[in-house]
Tab-separated table of C-alpha atoms and ligand atoms in Angstrom:
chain	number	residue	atom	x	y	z
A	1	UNK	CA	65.952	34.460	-35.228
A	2	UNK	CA	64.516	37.172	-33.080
A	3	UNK	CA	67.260	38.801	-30.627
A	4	UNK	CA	65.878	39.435	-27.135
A	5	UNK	CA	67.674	41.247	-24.162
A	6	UNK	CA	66.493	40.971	-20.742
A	7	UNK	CA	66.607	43.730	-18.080
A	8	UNK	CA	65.809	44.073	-14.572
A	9	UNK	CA	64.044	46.998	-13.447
A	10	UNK	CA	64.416	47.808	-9.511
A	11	UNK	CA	64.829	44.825	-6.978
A	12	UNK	CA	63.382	41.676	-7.400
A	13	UNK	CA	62.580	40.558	-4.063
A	14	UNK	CA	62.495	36.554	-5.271
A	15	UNK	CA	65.395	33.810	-6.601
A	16	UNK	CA	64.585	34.009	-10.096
A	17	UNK	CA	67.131	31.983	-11.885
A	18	UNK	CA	67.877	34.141	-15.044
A	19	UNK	CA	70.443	31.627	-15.864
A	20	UNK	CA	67.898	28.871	-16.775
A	21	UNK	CA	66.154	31.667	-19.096
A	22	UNK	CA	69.430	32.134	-21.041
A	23	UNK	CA	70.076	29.084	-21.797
A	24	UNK	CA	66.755	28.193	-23.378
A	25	UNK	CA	66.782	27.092	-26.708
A	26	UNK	CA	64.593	28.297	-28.870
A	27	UNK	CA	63.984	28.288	-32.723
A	28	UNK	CA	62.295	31.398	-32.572
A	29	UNK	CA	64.406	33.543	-30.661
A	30	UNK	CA	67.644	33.793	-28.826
A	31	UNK	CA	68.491	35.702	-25.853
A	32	UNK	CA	71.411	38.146	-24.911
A	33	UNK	CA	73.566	36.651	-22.335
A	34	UNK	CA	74.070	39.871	-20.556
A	35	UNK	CA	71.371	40.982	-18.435
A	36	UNK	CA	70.366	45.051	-18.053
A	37	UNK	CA	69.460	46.218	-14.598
A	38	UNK	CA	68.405	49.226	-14.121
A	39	UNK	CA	67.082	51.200	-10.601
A	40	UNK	CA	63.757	52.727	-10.234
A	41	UNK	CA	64.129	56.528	-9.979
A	42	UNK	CA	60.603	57.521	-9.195
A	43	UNK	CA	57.741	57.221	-6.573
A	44	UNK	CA	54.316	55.251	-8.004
A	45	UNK	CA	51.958	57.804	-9.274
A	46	UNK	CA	48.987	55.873	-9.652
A	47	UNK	CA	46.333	53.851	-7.719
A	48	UNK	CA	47.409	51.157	-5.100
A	49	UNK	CA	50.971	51.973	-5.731
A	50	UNK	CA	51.052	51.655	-9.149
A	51	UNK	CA	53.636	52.842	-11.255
A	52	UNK	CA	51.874	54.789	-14.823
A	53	UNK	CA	52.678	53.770	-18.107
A	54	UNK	CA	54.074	57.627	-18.714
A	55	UNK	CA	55.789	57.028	-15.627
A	56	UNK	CA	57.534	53.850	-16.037
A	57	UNK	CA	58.410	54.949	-19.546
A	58	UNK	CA	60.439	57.643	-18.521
A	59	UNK	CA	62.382	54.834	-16.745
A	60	UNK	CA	62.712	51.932	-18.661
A	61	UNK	CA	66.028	52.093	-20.887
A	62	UNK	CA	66.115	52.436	-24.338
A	63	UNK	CA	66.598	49.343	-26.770
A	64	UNK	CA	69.766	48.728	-28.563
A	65	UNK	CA	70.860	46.514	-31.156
A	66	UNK	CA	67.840	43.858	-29.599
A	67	UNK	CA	65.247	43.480	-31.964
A	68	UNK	CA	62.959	43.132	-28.346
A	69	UNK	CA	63.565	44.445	-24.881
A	70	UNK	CA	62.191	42.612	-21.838
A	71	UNK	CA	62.059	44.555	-18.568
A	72	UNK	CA	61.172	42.617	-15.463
A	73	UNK	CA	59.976	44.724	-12.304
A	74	UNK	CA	58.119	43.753	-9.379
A	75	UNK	CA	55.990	47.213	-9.127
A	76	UNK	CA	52.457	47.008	-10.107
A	77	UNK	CA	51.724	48.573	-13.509
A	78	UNK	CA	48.780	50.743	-14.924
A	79	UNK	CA	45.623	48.890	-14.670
A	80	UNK	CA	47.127	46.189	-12.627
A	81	UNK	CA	48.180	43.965	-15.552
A	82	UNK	CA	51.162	41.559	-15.715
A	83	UNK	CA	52.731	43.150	-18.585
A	84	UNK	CA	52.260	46.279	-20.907
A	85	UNK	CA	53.489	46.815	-24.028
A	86	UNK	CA	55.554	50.219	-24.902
A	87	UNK	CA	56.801	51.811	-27.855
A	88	UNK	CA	60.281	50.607	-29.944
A	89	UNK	CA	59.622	46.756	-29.105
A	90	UNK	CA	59.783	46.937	-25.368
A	91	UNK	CA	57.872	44.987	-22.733
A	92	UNK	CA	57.396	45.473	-19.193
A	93	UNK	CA	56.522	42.371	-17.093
A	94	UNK	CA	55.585	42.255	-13.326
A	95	UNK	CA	56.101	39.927	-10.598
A	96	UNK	CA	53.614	41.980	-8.368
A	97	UNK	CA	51.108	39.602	-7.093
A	98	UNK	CA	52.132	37.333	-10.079
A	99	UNK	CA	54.446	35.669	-7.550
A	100	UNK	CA	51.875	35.114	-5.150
A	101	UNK	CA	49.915	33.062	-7.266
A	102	UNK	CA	52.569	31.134	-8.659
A	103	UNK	CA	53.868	30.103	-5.352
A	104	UNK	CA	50.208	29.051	-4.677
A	105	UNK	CA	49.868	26.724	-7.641
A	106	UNK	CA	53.167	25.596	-7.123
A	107	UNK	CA	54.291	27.086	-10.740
A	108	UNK	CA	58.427	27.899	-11.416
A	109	UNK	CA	58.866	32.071	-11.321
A	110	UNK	CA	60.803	31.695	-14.369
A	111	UNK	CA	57.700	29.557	-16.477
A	112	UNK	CA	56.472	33.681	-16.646
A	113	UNK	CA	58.941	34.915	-18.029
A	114	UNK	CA	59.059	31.867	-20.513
A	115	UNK	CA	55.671	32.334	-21.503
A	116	UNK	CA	56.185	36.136	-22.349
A	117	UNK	CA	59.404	35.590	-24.337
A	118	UNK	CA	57.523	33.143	-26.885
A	119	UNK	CA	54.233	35.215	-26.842
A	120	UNK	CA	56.246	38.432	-27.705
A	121	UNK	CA	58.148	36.731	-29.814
A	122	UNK	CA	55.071	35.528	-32.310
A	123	UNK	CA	53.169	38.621	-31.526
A	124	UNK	CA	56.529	40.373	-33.280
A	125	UNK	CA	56.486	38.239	-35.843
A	126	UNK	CA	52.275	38.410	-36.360
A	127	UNK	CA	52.827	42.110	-36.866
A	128	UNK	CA	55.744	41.692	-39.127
A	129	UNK	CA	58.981	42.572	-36.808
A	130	UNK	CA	57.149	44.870	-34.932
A	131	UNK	CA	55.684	44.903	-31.489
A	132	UNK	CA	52.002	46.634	-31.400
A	133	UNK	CA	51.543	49.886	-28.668
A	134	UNK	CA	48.970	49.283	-26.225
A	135	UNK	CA	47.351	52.337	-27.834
A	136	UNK	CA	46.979	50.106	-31.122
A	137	UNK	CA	43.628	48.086	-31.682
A	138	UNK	CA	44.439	44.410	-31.297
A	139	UNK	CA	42.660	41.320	-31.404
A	140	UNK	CA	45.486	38.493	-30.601
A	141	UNK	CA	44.683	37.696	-27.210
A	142	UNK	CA	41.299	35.994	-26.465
A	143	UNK	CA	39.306	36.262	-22.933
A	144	UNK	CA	38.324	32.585	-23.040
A	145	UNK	CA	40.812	30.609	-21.081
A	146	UNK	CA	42.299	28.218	-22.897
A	147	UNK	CA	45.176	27.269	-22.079
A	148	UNK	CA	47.169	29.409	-24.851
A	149	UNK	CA	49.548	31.748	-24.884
A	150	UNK	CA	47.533	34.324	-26.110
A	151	UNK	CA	44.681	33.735	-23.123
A	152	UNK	CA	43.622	37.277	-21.818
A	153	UNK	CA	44.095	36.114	-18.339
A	154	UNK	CA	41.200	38.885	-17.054
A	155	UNK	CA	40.725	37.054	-14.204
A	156	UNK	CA	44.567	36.977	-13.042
A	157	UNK	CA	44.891	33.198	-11.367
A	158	UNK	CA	43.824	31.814	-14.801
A	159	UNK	CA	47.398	32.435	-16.418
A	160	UNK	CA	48.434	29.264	-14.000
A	161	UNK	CA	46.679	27.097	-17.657
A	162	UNK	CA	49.019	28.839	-19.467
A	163	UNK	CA	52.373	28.522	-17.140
A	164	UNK	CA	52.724	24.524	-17.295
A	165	UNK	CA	52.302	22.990	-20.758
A	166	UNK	CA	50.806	25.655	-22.370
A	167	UNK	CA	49.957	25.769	-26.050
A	168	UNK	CA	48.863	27.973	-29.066
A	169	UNK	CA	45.680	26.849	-29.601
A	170	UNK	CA	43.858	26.242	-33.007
A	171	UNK	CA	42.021	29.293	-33.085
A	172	UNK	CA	45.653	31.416	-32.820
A	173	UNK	CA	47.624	29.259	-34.786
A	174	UNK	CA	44.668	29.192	-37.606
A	175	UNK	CA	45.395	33.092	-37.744
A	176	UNK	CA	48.878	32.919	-37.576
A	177	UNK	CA	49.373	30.548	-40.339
A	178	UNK	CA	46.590	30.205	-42.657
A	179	UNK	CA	46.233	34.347	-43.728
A	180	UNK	CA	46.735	35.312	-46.842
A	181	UNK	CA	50.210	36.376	-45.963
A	182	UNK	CA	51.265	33.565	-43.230
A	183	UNK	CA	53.893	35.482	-40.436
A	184	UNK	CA	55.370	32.488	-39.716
A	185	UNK	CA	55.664	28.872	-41.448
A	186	UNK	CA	53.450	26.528	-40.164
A	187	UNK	CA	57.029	23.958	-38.861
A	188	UNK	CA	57.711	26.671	-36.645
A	189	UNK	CA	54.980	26.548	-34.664
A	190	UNK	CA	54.721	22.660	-34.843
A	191	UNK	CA	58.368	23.212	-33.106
A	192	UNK	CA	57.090	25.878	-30.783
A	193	UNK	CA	54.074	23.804	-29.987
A	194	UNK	CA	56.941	20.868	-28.737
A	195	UNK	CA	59.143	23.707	-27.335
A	196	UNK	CA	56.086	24.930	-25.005
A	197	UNK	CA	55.344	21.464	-23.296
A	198	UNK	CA	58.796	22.264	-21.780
A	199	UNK	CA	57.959	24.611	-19.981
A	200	UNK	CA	56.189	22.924	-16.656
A	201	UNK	CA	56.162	22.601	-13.122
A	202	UNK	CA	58.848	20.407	-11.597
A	203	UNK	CA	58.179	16.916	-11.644
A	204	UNK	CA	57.900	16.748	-7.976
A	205	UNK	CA	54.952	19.146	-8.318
A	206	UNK	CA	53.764	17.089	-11.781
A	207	UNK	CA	53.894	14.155	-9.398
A	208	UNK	CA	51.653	15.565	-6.455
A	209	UNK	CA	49.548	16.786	-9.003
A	210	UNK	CA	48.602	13.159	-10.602
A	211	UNK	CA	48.536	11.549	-7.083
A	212	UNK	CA	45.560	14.209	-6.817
A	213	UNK	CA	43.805	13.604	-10.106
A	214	UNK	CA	43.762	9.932	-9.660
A	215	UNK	CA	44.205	8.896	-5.520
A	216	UNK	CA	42.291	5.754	-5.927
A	217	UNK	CA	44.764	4.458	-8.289
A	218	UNK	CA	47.944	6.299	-7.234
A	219	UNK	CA	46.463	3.664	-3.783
A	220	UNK	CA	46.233	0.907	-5.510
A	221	UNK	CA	49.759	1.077	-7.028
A	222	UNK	CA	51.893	2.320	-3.531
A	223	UNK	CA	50.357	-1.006	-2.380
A	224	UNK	CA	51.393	-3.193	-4.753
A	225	UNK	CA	54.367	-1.941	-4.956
A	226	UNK	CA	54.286	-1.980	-0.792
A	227	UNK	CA	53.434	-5.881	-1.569
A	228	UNK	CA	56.627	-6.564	-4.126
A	229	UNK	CA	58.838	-5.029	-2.518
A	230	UNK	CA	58.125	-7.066	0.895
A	231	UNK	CA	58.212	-9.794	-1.382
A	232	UNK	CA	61.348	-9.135	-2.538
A	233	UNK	CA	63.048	-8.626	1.089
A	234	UNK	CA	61.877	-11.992	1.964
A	235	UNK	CA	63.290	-13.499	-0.663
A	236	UNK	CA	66.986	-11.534	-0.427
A	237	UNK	CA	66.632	-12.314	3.369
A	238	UNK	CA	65.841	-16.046	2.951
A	239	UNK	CA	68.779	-16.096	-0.039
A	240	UNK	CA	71.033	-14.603	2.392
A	241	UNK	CA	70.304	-16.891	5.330
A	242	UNK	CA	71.251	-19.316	3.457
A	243	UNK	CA	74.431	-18.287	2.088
A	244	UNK	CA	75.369	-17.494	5.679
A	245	UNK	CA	74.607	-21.068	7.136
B	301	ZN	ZN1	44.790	31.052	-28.513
């Protein structure tokens, strides 16, 4: 089981609840209950306000006894991605315009961080307990979108197909289990693959999003169910009439 810690680096302008986050179960990692936080100590020193890798790393903490650190900030990072990847096993993951979009598609703040715990986690595991540098070649991520957690998410929005229901597709979990030397047993990821449908957008939001897919039929069925249910008050009313007289 891989042991995470979470941190918090700066202020986090938005109700994230970290609580739901801890008590995910997992059966590829578990998470430290006690959360880091940590203030920012310098100005940004790149473009747009962005905060360097050189620069951030002289201000993320140190890991302990975690096999992985995950710090959450809400400055933009080098080369305006939504997380980079530093040395000893630590990640550094942004809310900066991430939260924009999310609120847009009407996606649950914490489904990001839930997405970067399990593809950390496998990317650990794909390397053998080990987290790859950015300054590493790589090829786990892919830019087509599908849907996976490994989706290179070039153009930013299209993480949304990978923040509700979101998968490892076949490609990924062909190279993750069917090398020479597998990294992680193929019932794993059938229970990650179940784990992932978990994380979603709230059923209020899964509910808007059918009526939109199908109106015609979403019609059809308020009206029949308009239709029973006026039924069914005439019916009680004419039953209760007549237990009055
Ligand atoms: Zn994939």
């Amino acid at each position: 089981m891989i042991k995470i810690k979470l941190a918090v680096l700066g202020h986090l302008p938005y109700l994230i609840d970290i609580s739901k986050i801890i008590k995910w179960k997992s059966c590829l990692f578990e998470i430290e209950r006690e959360v880091g936080k940590y203030p920012i100590t310098t100005d940004s020193d790149g473009p747009d306000w962005s905060y360097s890798d050189s620069n951030l790393v002289s201000i993320i903490p140190q890991r302990n006894s975690e096999d992985i650190l995950i710090v959450i900030t809400n400055v933009p990072l080098e080369g305006n991605y939504f997380a980079r990847r530093f040395s000893d096993n630590r990640v550094c993951l942004t809310y900066h315009e991430m939260v924009d979009i999310l609120t847009i598609y009407n996606i649950s703040l914490e489904n990001l961080i839930l997405r970067v715990l399990y593809s950390i986690s496998i990317l650990y595991k794909r390397y053998r307990n080990r987290i790859p540098t950015r300054h590493e070649p790589t090829n786990f991520a892919h830019d087509e979108t599908r849907g996976c957690l490994y989706d290179m998410c070039g153009i930013k929005t299209d993480i949304i197909h990978s923040l509700n229901k979101p998968q490892l597709c076949d490609d990924c979990v062909h190279d993750i289990t069917h090398n020479e030397n597998p990294r992680i047993d193929r019932s794993i990821i059938d229970k990650v693959q179940i784990e992932l449908k978990k994380i979603h957008k709230e059923r209020y939001y899964q509910i808007l999003d059918f009526v939109k897919r199908r109106p015609v039929f979403t019609l059809i069925l308020s009206t029949i169910i308009t239709i029973v249910l006026g039924a069914v008050g005439s019916v009680l009313a004419a039953i209760l009439l007549e237990y009055w007289k």
